[in-house]
Amino acid sequence: MTKAKFSLKPLSKFSIASCAVICVTQGAVARDFSPPTYVSIIQQAVDRAYSHYKTVTDGENASYISYLAKANTKFYGIVVVTTDGAIFKAGDADYPFPIESIAKVFTLAHVMKIQGPKTVQNKIGVNATGLPFNSALAIELNHDKLTGSPPPGNPLVNAGAIATASLVDGKSLEEKWNMLLREASAFAGHPLTLNKDVYDSEMADNQHNLAIAVLLKSYKSLYADPTETIDLYTRECSYDVTAKDLAVMGATLANGGTNPLTHQAVTDAETSMRVLAVMATAGLYNTSGEWLYNVGLPAKSGVGGGIVAVVPGKMAIAVYSSPLDAAGNSVRGQLAIQSIAQDLGVNIFKIQMQK
Ligand code: GLN
């Protein structure tokens, strides 16, 4: 992917008023404190992360997709959206970029809502692969268990995501695609559109993903035609979003499936909960363990440079910055989210002491 040597480390100390810890971790963001207090604390955390990492140049653009290789590395935007619908921004919050792997979350949510969590577990799998996002070896290792027809892995890495795309219902490719785009748009709260240049660029270099689809088919773990499935999967990777869109999409999951801006029930609370669990297992591919250890939030990244982390019941934090680490995760995105999460004291493993 890239020669970048970045790896996320624990941050040493909290630096924003300890009030933020109480304010955001104990119950509702807006309910326990007057709006000016929590507003200034969250905006302060966003601004601090923005300015602190603005000059970081570590990482490289994804080079295996020619469109992404040319992305302008100076764009950098951060957005927090709370489950109350408040929005906090810094930098290039409205700059569009291809969603890439983050779309896997919303396709998973769609398939899980329609077909149920058991189907996802049995036909796709929900364990971490511990291997790079585009690993074909992960399929081979799983099938070596010789347990009949075991699932391809995890819906948030390529093999599992391709299998997930093959479970989308519809009479034609167009019908399936329109369904996925409509659903993703509902998560974002406005119509999203396919970036045709990205789609063409990826389709031209898609041999590896096609090979994964054919391998899955040979193991009876692909549930539709490989060529059509890869077309659908590539379309889902190729729609544009902004950091603000990602934050709204993540905040919808944080809010039990109801978009906090449009108030549309896009999905249900159980689906949101299980999708977040899968994000925790594999949202950052083979560095998901380090991420969970250091940040403690379910998150999802894409090789387009986007990343979104979710604080269940409270908010989502999204960042765009195209240079990636060796696993394919935005370098500045990880740093900024870690900083904001730590400033606000949000971590799903944090013990809430009762007074
Ligand atoms: N479209 C990309 C691929 O299939 C998505 C990968 C990613 O974002 N990690 O390789």
mmCIF file of C-alpha atoms and ligand atoms in Angstrom:
data_model
loop_
_atom_site.group_PDB
_atom_site.id
_atom_site.type_symbol
_atom_site.label_atom_id
_atom_site.label_comp_id
_atom_site.label_asym_id
_atom_site.label_seq_id
_atom_site.Cartn_x
_atom_site.Cartn_y
_atom_site.Cartn_z
ATOM 1 C CA MET A 1 0.000 0.000 0.000
ATOM 2 C CA THR A 2 2.559 2.563 1.150
ATOM 3 C CA LYS A 3 5.986 2.706 2.722
ATOM 4 C CA ALA A 4 4.789 5.033 5.487
ATOM 5 C CA LYS A 5 5.993 3.973 8.942
ATOM 6 C CA PHE A 6 3.234 5.619 10.993
ATOM 7 C CA SER A 7 1.724 3.740 13.900
ATOM 8 C CA LEU A 8 -0.724 5.085 16.458
ATOM 9 C CA LYS A 9 0.627 5.485 20.013
ATOM 10 C CA PRO A 10 -1.151 6.298 23.267
ATOM 11 C CA LEU A 11 -1.428 10.058 23.864
ATOM 12 C CA SER A 12 0.191 11.016 27.114
ATOM 13 C CA LYS A 13 -2.255 13.382 28.787
ATOM 14 C CA PHE A 14 -5.577 15.116 28.701
ATOM 15 C CA SER A 15 -5.339 18.745 27.824
ATOM 16 C CA ILE A 16 -8.812 20.197 27.703
ATOM 17 C CA ALA A 17 -10.754 21.028 30.859
ATOM 18 C CA SER A 18 -11.733 17.899 32.764
ATOM 19 C CA CYS A 19 -15.285 19.208 32.535
ATOM 20 C CA ALA A 20 -15.325 17.701 29.040
ATOM 21 C CA VAL A 21 -14.890 14.244 30.503
ATOM 22 C CA ILE A 22 -17.923 14.629 32.712
ATOM 23 C CA CYS A 23 -19.850 16.560 30.132
ATOM 24 C CA VAL A 24 -19.590 14.044 27.327
ATOM 25 C CA THR A 25 -19.214 10.700 29.062
ATOM 26 C CA GLN A 26 -21.916 10.945 31.677
ATOM 27 C CA GLY A 27 -25.193 10.877 29.835
ATOM 28 C CA ALA A 28 -26.368 13.137 27.077
ATOM 29 C CA VAL A 29 -24.078 15.663 25.499
ATOM 30 C CA ALA A 30 -26.576 18.475 25.593
ATOM 31 C CA ARG A 31 -28.800 17.626 28.470
ATOM 32 C CA ASP A 32 -26.605 17.853 31.559
ATOM 33 C CA PHE A 33 -24.833 21.081 30.676
ATOM 34 C CA SER A 34 -25.919 24.317 29.184
ATOM 35 C CA PRO A 35 -25.331 24.450 25.413
ATOM 36 C CA PRO A 36 -22.588 27.097 25.506
ATOM 37 C CA THR A 37 -20.491 24.863 27.775
ATOM 38 C CA TYR A 38 -20.540 21.700 25.690
ATOM 39 C CA VAL A 39 -20.466 23.639 22.435
ATOM 40 C CA SER A 40 -17.265 25.392 23.365
ATOM 41 C CA ILE A 41 -15.664 22.213 24.711
ATOM 42 C CA ILE A 42 -16.320 20.172 21.582
ATOM 43 C CA GLN A 43 -15.354 23.019 19.233
ATOM 44 C CA GLN A 44 -12.195 23.552 21.239
ATOM 45 C CA ALA A 45 -11.255 19.865 20.920
ATOM 46 C CA VAL A 46 -11.903 19.974 17.145
ATOM 47 C CA ASP A 47 -9.876 23.166 16.681
ATOM 48 C CA ARG A 48 -7.035 21.829 18.777
ATOM 49 C CA ALA A 49 -6.791 18.574 16.786
ATOM 50 C CA TYR A 50 -7.003 20.540 13.553
ATOM 51 C CA SER A 51 -4.191 22.929 14.325
ATOM 52 C CA HIS A 52 -2.026 20.369 16.091
ATOM 53 C CA TYR A 53 -1.891 17.969 13.127
ATOM 54 C CA LYS A 54 -2.245 20.461 10.266
ATOM 55 C CA THR A 55 1.451 20.324 9.412
ATOM 56 C CA VAL A 56 1.819 16.506 9.613
ATOM 57 C CA THR A 57 2.954 15.142 6.239
ATOM 58 C CA ASP A 58 3.443 11.444 7.129
ATOM 59 C CA GLY A 59 1.792 8.813 4.961
ATOM 60 C CA GLU A 60 1.164 8.437 1.248
ATOM 61 C CA ASN A 61 -1.865 8.501 -1.002
ATOM 62 C CA ALA A 62 -3.228 5.115 -2.099
ATOM 63 C CA SER A 63 -1.174 4.386 -5.212
ATOM 64 C CA TYR A 64 -2.978 1.330 -6.593
ATOM 65 C CA ILE A 65 -6.001 3.381 -7.696
ATOM 66 C CA SER A 66 -4.752 6.059 -10.081
ATOM 67 C CA TYR A 67 -7.481 8.580 -9.194
ATOM 68 C CA LEU A 68 -6.610 8.394 -5.488
ATOM 69 C CA ALA A 69 -2.862 8.633 -6.134
ATOM 70 C CA LYS A 70 -3.460 12.160 -7.491
ATOM 71 C CA ALA A 71 -5.433 13.451 -4.462
ATOM 72 C CA ASN A 72 -4.260 16.805 -3.107
ATOM 73 C CA THR A 73 -2.655 15.986 0.241
ATOM 74 C CA LYS A 74 -3.175 19.461 1.658
ATOM 75 C CA PHE A 75 -6.931 19.055 2.156
ATOM 76 C CA TYR A 76 -7.735 18.313 5.782
ATOM 77 C CA GLY A 77 -11.127 18.578 7.433
ATOM 78 C CA ILE A 78 -12.655 17.526 10.755
ATOM 79 C CA VAL A 79 -16.347 17.348 11.680
ATOM 80 C CA VAL A 80 -18.131 16.218 14.840
ATOM 81 C CA VAL A 81 -21.897 15.665 14.722
ATOM 82 C CA THR A 82 -23.723 14.879 17.961
ATOM 83 C CA THR A 83 -26.856 12.786 18.353
ATOM 84 C CA ASP A 84 -28.603 16.064 19.182
ATOM 85 C CA GLY A 85 -27.763 17.308 15.691
ATOM 86 C CA ALA A 86 -25.094 19.848 16.645
ATOM 87 C CA ILE A 87 -22.245 20.222 14.123
ATOM 88 C CA PHE A 88 -18.648 21.257 14.851
ATOM 89 C CA LYS A 89 -16.170 21.788 12.005
ATOM 90 C CA ALA A 90 -12.595 22.732 11.226
ATOM 91 C CA GLY A 91 -10.757 22.924 7.904
ATOM 92 C CA ASP A 92 -12.011 21.339 4.681
ATOM 93 C CA ALA A 93 -15.203 19.907 6.148
ATOM 94 C CA ASP A 94 -17.131 20.168 2.869
ATOM 95 C CA TYR A 95 -14.474 18.916 0.457
ATOM 96 C CA PRO A 96 -15.754 15.853 -1.506
ATOM 97 C CA PHE A 97 -13.689 12.651 -1.739
ATOM 98 C CA PRO A 98 -14.437 8.988 -2.584
ATOM 99 C CA ILE A 99 -15.895 7.044 0.339
ATOM 100 C CA GLU A 100 -14.063 3.803 -0.570
ATOM 101 C CA SER A 101 -14.118 1.173 2.204
ATOM 102 C CA ILE A 102 -16.285 3.236 4.532
ATOM 103 C CA ALA A 103 -19.210 2.341 2.235
ATOM 104 C CA LYS A 104 -18.849 -1.242 3.474
ATOM 105 C CA VAL A 105 -20.453 -0.106 6.748
ATOM 106 C CA PHE A 106 -23.616 1.128 5.038
ATOM 107 C CA THR A 107 -23.936 -1.845 2.704
ATOM 108 C CA LEU A 108 -23.568 -4.083 5.749
ATOM 109 C CA ALA A 109 -26.267 -2.084 7.561
ATOM 110 C CA HIS A 110 -28.584 -2.533 4.576
ATOM 111 C CA VAL A 111 -28.018 -6.286 4.227
ATOM 112 C CA MET A 112 -28.299 -6.816 7.997
ATOM 113 C CA LYS A 113 -31.542 -4.841 8.198
ATOM 114 C CA ILE A 114 -33.136 -6.878 5.387
ATOM 115 C CA GLN A 115 -31.660 -10.332 6.025
ATOM 116 C CA GLY A 116 -30.938 -10.241 9.757
ATOM 117 C CA PRO A 117 -27.790 -10.519 11.893
ATOM 118 C CA LYS A 118 -27.722 -14.353 11.761
ATOM 119 C CA THR A 119 -27.415 -14.359 7.979
ATOM 120 C CA VAL A 120 -24.523 -11.897 8.198
ATOM 121 C CA GLN A 121 -22.756 -14.059 10.771
ATOM 122 C CA ASN A 122 -23.370 -17.333 8.952
ATOM 123 C CA LYS A 123 -22.862 -16.246 5.346
ATOM 124 C CA ILE A 124 -20.151 -13.597 5.748
ATOM 125 C CA GLY A 125 -18.610 -13.918 9.225
ATOM 126 C CA VAL A 126 -17.822 -11.322 11.868
ATOM 127 C CA ASN A 127 -14.374 -12.232 13.133
ATOM 128 C CA ALA A 128 -11.329 -10.056 12.608
ATOM 129 C CA THR A 129 -9.098 -11.431 9.863
ATOM 130 C CA GLY A 130 -5.949 -9.772 11.216
ATOM 131 C CA LEU A 131 -4.784 -9.473 7.622
ATOM 132 C CA PRO A 132 -4.607 -6.577 5.129
ATOM 133 C CA PHE A 133 -7.945 -5.327 3.760
ATOM 134 C CA ASN A 134 -7.481 -6.887 0.321
ATOM 135 C CA SER A 135 -6.153 -10.239 1.517
ATOM 136 C CA ALA A 136 -7.066 -13.304 -0.544
ATOM 137 C CA LEU A 137 -5.019 -15.391 1.870
ATOM 138 C CA ALA A 138 -7.630 -14.676 4.557
ATOM 139 C CA ILE A 139 -10.162 -16.578 2.435
ATOM 140 C CA GLU A 140 -7.827 -19.537 2.017
ATOM 141 C CA LEU A 141 -7.015 -19.672 5.736
ATOM 142 C CA ASN A 142 -10.671 -19.600 6.675
ATOM 143 C CA HIS A 143 -11.578 -22.331 4.243
ATOM 144 C CA ASP A 144 -8.689 -24.512 5.356
ATOM 145 C CA LYS A 145 -10.751 -25.247 8.439
ATOM 146 C CA LEU A 146 -12.786 -27.637 6.275
ATOM 147 C CA THR A 147 -15.988 -27.004 8.159
ATOM 148 C CA GLY A 148 -18.210 -27.283 5.142
ATOM 149 C CA SER A 149 -18.656 -23.855 3.629
ATOM 150 C CA PRO A 150 -17.300 -21.380 6.190
ATOM 151 C CA PRO A 151 -17.918 -17.676 5.687
ATOM 152 C CA PRO A 152 -15.379 -15.469 3.890
ATOM 153 C CA GLY A 153 -14.411 -13.404 6.938
ATOM 154 C CA ASN A 154 -15.586 -9.949 7.925
ATOM 155 C CA PRO A 155 -17.942 -7.550 6.060
ATOM 156 C CA LEU A 156 -15.505 -4.637 6.468
ATOM 157 C CA VAL A 157 -12.583 -6.115 4.510
ATOM 158 C CA ASN A 158 -12.718 -6.675 0.769
ATOM 159 C CA ALA A 159 -13.578 -10.400 0.677
ATOM 160 C CA GLY A 160 -16.411 -10.082 3.191
ATOM 161 C CA ALA A 161 -17.602 -6.812 1.690
ATOM 162 C CA ILE A 162 -17.743 -8.374 -1.762
ATOM 163 C CA ALA A 163 -19.761 -11.269 -0.285
ATOM 164 C CA THR A 164 -22.015 -8.696 1.425
ATOM 165 C CA ALA A 165 -22.576 -6.902 -1.892
ATOM 166 C CA SER A 166 -23.553 -10.267 -3.411
ATOM 167 C CA LEU A 167 -26.394 -10.500 -0.839
ATOM 168 C CA VAL A 168 -28.019 -7.187 -1.866
ATOM 169 C CA ASP A 169 -31.515 -7.904 -3.189
ATOM 170 C CA GLY A 170 -32.680 -6.624 -6.573
ATOM 171 C CA LYS A 171 -33.697 -7.767 -10.028
ATOM 172 C CA SER A 172 -30.817 -6.021 -11.766
ATOM 173 C CA LEU A 173 -27.472 -4.397 -11.045
ATOM 174 C CA GLU A 174 -29.107 -0.961 -11.444
ATOM 175 C CA GLU A 175 -31.848 -1.820 -8.948
ATOM 176 C CA LYS A 176 -29.294 -3.045 -6.380
ATOM 177 C CA TRP A 177 -27.097 -0.003 -6.877
ATOM 178 C CA ASN A 178 -29.985 2.447 -6.599
ATOM 179 C CA MET A 179 -31.018 0.781 -3.352
ATOM 180 C CA LEU A 180 -27.514 1.058 -1.861
ATOM 181 C CA LEU A 181 -27.076 4.671 -2.940
ATOM 182 C CA ARG A 182 -30.527 5.606 -1.618
ATOM 183 C CA GLU A 183 -29.751 4.031 1.737
ATOM 184 C CA ALA A 184 -26.313 5.677 2.010
ATOM 185 C CA SER A 185 -27.928 9.011 1.091
ATOM 186 C CA ALA A 186 -30.459 8.578 3.894
ATOM 187 C CA PHE A 187 -27.571 8.035 6.315
ATOM 188 C CA ALA A 188 -25.971 11.262 5.024
ATOM 189 C CA GLY A 189 -29.252 13.179 4.942
ATOM 190 C CA HIS A 190 -29.002 14.283 1.302
ATOM 191 C CA PRO A 191 -28.513 12.633 -2.130
ATOM 192 C CA LEU A 192 -24.997 11.278 -2.662
ATOM 193 C CA THR A 193 -23.640 10.774 -6.184
ATOM 194 C CA LEU A 194 -21.316 8.375 -7.962
ATOM 195 C CA ASN A 195 -17.932 9.834 -8.897
ATOM 196 C CA LYS A 196 -17.666 8.408 -12.420
ATOM 197 C CA ASP A 197 -13.924 9.126 -12.678
ATOM 198 C CA VAL A 198 -13.217 7.103 -9.527
ATOM 199 C CA TYR A 199 -15.468 4.276 -10.695
ATOM 200 C CA ASP A 200 -13.759 4.134 -14.115
ATOM 201 C CA SER A 201 -10.327 4.338 -12.509
ATOM 202 C CA GLU A 202 -11.099 1.458 -10.109
ATOM 203 C CA MET A 203 -12.811 -0.700 -12.732
ATOM 204 C CA ALA A 204 -9.692 -0.397 -14.892
ATOM 205 C CA ASP A 205 -7.484 -1.757 -12.055
ATOM 206 C CA ASN A 206 -9.889 -4.210 -10.448
ATOM 207 C CA GLN A 207 -8.278 -7.575 -11.227
ATOM 208 C CA HIS A 208 -7.471 -8.354 -7.592
ATOM 209 C CA ASN A 209 -11.016 -7.783 -6.358
ATOM 210 C CA LEU A 210 -12.382 -9.832 -9.259
ATOM 211 C CA ALA A 211 -9.994 -12.645 -8.320
ATOM 212 C CA ILE A 212 -11.327 -12.478 -4.728
ATOM 213 C CA ALA A 213 -14.911 -12.709 -6.024
ATOM 214 C CA VAL A 214 -14.116 -15.727 -8.199
ATOM 215 C CA LEU A 215 -12.272 -17.419 -5.317
ATOM 216 C CA LEU A 216 -15.265 -16.815 -3.039
ATOM 217 C CA LYS A 217 -17.564 -18.247 -5.700
ATOM 218 C CA SER A 218 -15.415 -21.396 -5.888
ATOM 219 C CA TYR A 219 -16.013 -21.851 -2.141
ATOM 220 C CA LYS A 220 -19.766 -21.117 -2.491
ATOM 221 C CA SER A 221 -19.294 -17.998 -0.373
ATOM 222 C CA LEU A 222 -20.387 -15.553 -3.068
ATOM 223 C CA TYR A 223 -24.134 -15.381 -3.541
ATOM 224 C CA ALA A 224 -24.405 -13.733 -6.978
ATOM 225 C CA ASP A 225 -22.475 -13.478 -10.224
ATOM 226 C CA PRO A 226 -18.811 -12.413 -9.574
ATOM 227 C CA THR A 227 -18.586 -9.840 -12.394
ATOM 228 C CA GLU A 228 -21.866 -8.164 -11.493
ATOM 229 C CA THR A 229 -20.975 -8.226 -7.794
ATOM 230 C CA ILE A 230 -17.625 -6.536 -8.435
ATOM 231 C CA ASP A 231 -19.374 -3.850 -10.466
ATOM 232 C CA LEU A 232 -21.769 -3.199 -7.559
ATOM 233 C CA TYR A 233 -18.942 -3.281 -4.997
ATOM 234 C CA THR A 234 -16.870 -0.834 -7.066
ATOM 235 C CA ARG A 235 -19.812 1.553 -7.392
ATOM 236 C CA GLU A 236 -20.320 1.507 -3.634
ATOM 237 C CA CYS A 237 -16.642 2.456 -3.157
ATOM 238 C CA SER A 238 -16.935 5.289 -5.687
ATOM 239 C CA TYR A 239 -19.547 7.680 -4.379
ATOM 240 C CA ASP A 240 -18.314 10.983 -3.008
ATOM 241 C CA VAL A 241 -18.784 12.168 0.559
ATOM 242 C CA THR A 242 -17.442 15.021 2.674
ATOM 243 C CA ALA A 243 -16.151 14.850 6.243
ATOM 244 C CA LYS A 244 -19.476 16.375 7.241
ATOM 245 C CA ASP A 245 -21.397 13.609 5.433
ATOM 246 C CA LEU A 246 -19.315 10.958 7.187
ATOM 247 C CA ALA A 247 -19.941 12.552 10.561
ATOM 248 C CA VAL A 248 -23.706 12.619 9.932
ATOM 249 C CA MET A 249 -23.625 9.003 8.726
ATOM 250 C CA GLY A 250 -21.696 7.961 11.831
ATOM 251 C CA ALA A 251 -23.939 10.009 14.111
ATOM 252 C CA THR A 252 -26.930 8.146 12.633
ATOM 253 C CA LEU A 253 -25.372 4.892 13.872
ATOM 254 C CA ALA A 254 -24.549 6.566 17.198
ATOM 255 C CA ASN A 255 -28.226 7.537 17.409
ATOM 256 C CA GLY A 256 -29.629 3.996 16.985
ATOM 257 C CA GLY A 257 -30.231 4.395 13.252
ATOM 258 C CA THR A 258 -32.130 7.719 13.234
ATOM 259 C CA ASN A 259 -30.435 10.531 11.325
ATOM 260 C CA PRO A 260 -29.990 13.354 13.888
ATOM 261 C CA LEU A 261 -30.435 16.065 11.237
ATOM 262 C CA THR A 262 -33.337 14.733 9.136
ATOM 263 C CA HIS A 263 -34.856 12.601 11.942
ATOM 264 C CA GLN A 264 -35.417 9.803 9.409
ATOM 265 C CA ALA A 265 -35.222 6.269 10.875
ATOM 266 C CA VAL A 266 -32.710 4.926 8.353
ATOM 267 C CA THR A 267 -32.110 1.689 10.214
ATOM 268 C CA ASP A 268 -32.965 0.149 13.568
ATOM 269 C CA ALA A 269 -31.161 0.187 16.907
ATOM 270 C CA GLU A 270 -30.160 -3.489 16.816
ATOM 271 C CA THR A 271 -28.625 -3.176 13.361
ATOM 272 C CA SER A 272 -26.741 -0.039 14.454
ATOM 273 C CA MET A 273 -25.417 -1.820 17.537
ATOM 274 C CA ARG A 274 -24.182 -4.851 15.595
ATOM 275 C CA VAL A 275 -22.673 -2.771 12.786
ATOM 276 C CA LEU A 276 -20.710 -0.822 15.413
ATOM 277 C CA ALA A 277 -19.493 -4.133 16.863
ATOM 278 C CA VAL A 278 -18.188 -5.177 13.451
ATOM 279 C CA MET A 279 -16.517 -1.767 13.063
ATOM 280 C CA ALA A 280 -14.700 -2.447 16.328
ATOM 281 C CA THR A 281 -13.430 -5.825 15.041
ATOM 282 C CA ALA A 282 -12.147 -4.755 11.634
ATOM 283 C CA GLY A 283 -12.844 -1.093 10.844
ATOM 284 C CA LEU A 284 -9.145 -0.292 10.548
ATOM 285 C CA TYR A 285 -8.216 -3.690 9.042
ATOM 286 C CA ASN A 286 -5.080 -5.260 10.511
ATOM 287 C CA THR A 287 -4.481 -2.349 12.898
ATOM 288 C CA SER A 288 -7.988 -2.483 14.409
ATOM 289 C CA GLY A 289 -6.588 -3.919 17.649
ATOM 290 C CA GLU A 290 -4.109 -1.063 18.102
ATOM 291 C CA TRP A 291 -6.838 1.430 17.300
ATOM 292 C CA LEU A 292 -9.237 -0.023 19.857
ATOM 293 C CA TYR A 293 -6.447 -0.204 22.430
ATOM 294 C CA ASN A 294 -5.408 3.421 21.932
ATOM 295 C CA VAL A 295 -8.720 5.111 21.122
ATOM 296 C CA GLY A 296 -11.464 2.737 22.268
ATOM 297 C CA LEU A 297 -14.060 3.675 19.658
ATOM 298 C CA PRO A 298 -15.592 1.703 16.754
ATOM 299 C CA ALA A 299 -14.372 3.330 13.545
ATOM 300 C CA LYS A 300 -14.050 2.817 9.804
ATOM 301 C CA SER A 301 -11.496 4.105 7.350
ATOM 302 C CA GLY A 302 -11.227 4.120 3.565
ATOM 303 C CA VAL A 303 -8.271 4.411 1.192
ATOM 304 C CA GLY A 304 -9.821 7.648 -0.102
ATOM 305 C CA GLY A 305 -8.565 9.262 3.143
ATOM 306 C CA GLY A 306 -11.805 9.363 5.119
ATOM 307 C CA ILE A 307 -12.244 7.954 8.601
ATOM 308 C CA VAL A 308 -15.183 8.061 11.008
ATOM 309 C CA ALA A 309 -15.347 7.024 14.665
ATOM 310 C CA VAL A 310 -18.584 6.567 16.585
ATOM 311 C CA VAL A 311 -19.319 7.278 20.240
ATOM 312 C CA PRO A 312 -22.539 5.284 20.798
ATOM 313 C CA GLY A 313 -25.380 7.466 22.033
ATOM 314 C CA LYS A 314 -23.344 10.649 21.716
ATOM 315 C CA MET A 315 -21.599 11.592 18.484
ATOM 316 C CA ALA A 316 -19.446 10.730 15.493
ATOM 317 C CA ILE A 317 -16.051 12.224 14.676
ATOM 318 C CA ALA A 318 -15.010 12.264 10.992
ATOM 319 C CA VAL A 319 -11.810 13.384 9.302
ATOM 320 C CA TYR A 320 -10.582 13.687 5.733
ATOM 321 C CA SER A 321 -6.882 13.681 4.870
ATOM 322 C CA SER A 322 -5.621 11.522 1.988
ATOM 323 C CA PRO A 323 -2.136 10.321 3.092
ATOM 324 C CA LEU A 324 -2.386 6.783 4.515
ATOM 325 C CA ASP A 325 -0.336 4.563 6.782
ATOM 326 C CA ALA A 326 0.845 1.109 5.724
ATOM 327 C CA ALA A 327 -2.504 -0.487 6.628
ATOM 328 C CA GLY A 328 -4.455 2.008 4.480
ATOM 329 C CA ASN A 329 -5.754 4.335 7.215
ATOM 330 C CA SER A 330 -5.560 8.155 7.102
ATOM 331 C CA VAL A 331 -2.591 9.254 9.229
ATOM 332 C CA ARG A 332 -3.940 12.676 10.205
ATOM 333 C CA GLY A 333 -7.413 11.168 10.543
ATOM 334 C CA GLN A 334 -6.272 8.743 13.222
ATOM 335 C CA LEU A 335 -4.274 11.375 15.079
ATOM 336 C CA ALA A 336 -7.081 13.932 15.052
ATOM 337 C CA ILE A 337 -9.747 11.471 16.202
ATOM 338 C CA GLN A 338 -7.519 10.139 18.949
ATOM 339 C CA SER A 339 -6.881 13.679 20.155
ATOM 340 C CA ILE A 340 -10.570 14.687 20.134
ATOM 341 C CA ALA A 341 -11.668 11.450 21.819
ATOM 342 C CA GLN A 342 -9.095 11.907 24.530
ATOM 343 C CA ASP A 343 -9.929 15.590 25.069
ATOM 344 C CA LEU A 344 -13.618 14.701 25.415
ATOM 345 C CA GLY A 345 -12.925 11.601 27.516
ATOM 346 C CA VAL A 346 -14.930 9.315 25.243
ATOM 347 C CA ASN A 347 -13.993 5.621 25.059
ATOM 348 C CA ILE A 348 -16.489 2.741 25.047
ATOM 349 C CA PHE A 349 -14.391 0.847 27.606
ATOM 350 C CA LYS A 350 -14.240 3.678 30.092
ATOM 351 C CA ILE A 351 -15.776 2.735 33.424
ATOM 352 C CA GLN A 352 -18.441 5.182 34.605
ATOM 353 C CA MET A 353 -18.150 5.460 38.367
ATOM 354 C CA GLN A 354 -21.445 6.130 40.156
ATOM 355 C CA LYS A 355 -21.250 8.687 42.963
HETATM 356 N N1 GLN B 1 -12.152 0.235 -3.491
HETATM 357 C C1 GLN B 1 -11.042 -0.120 -2.634
HETATM 358 C C2 GLN B 1 -10.632 -1.550 -2.893
HETATM 359 O O1 GLN B 1 -11.467 -2.363 -3.138
HETATM 360 C C3 GLN B 1 -11.459 0.059 -1.198
HETATM 361 C C4 GLN B 1 -10.377 -0.346 -0.229
HETATM 362 C C5 GLN B 1 -10.320 0.476 1.028
HETATM 363 O O2 GLN B 1 -10.819 1.579 1.145
HETATM 364 N N2 GLN B 1 -9.613 -0.066 1.977
HETATM 365 O O3 GLN B 1 -9.484 -1.866 -2.879
#
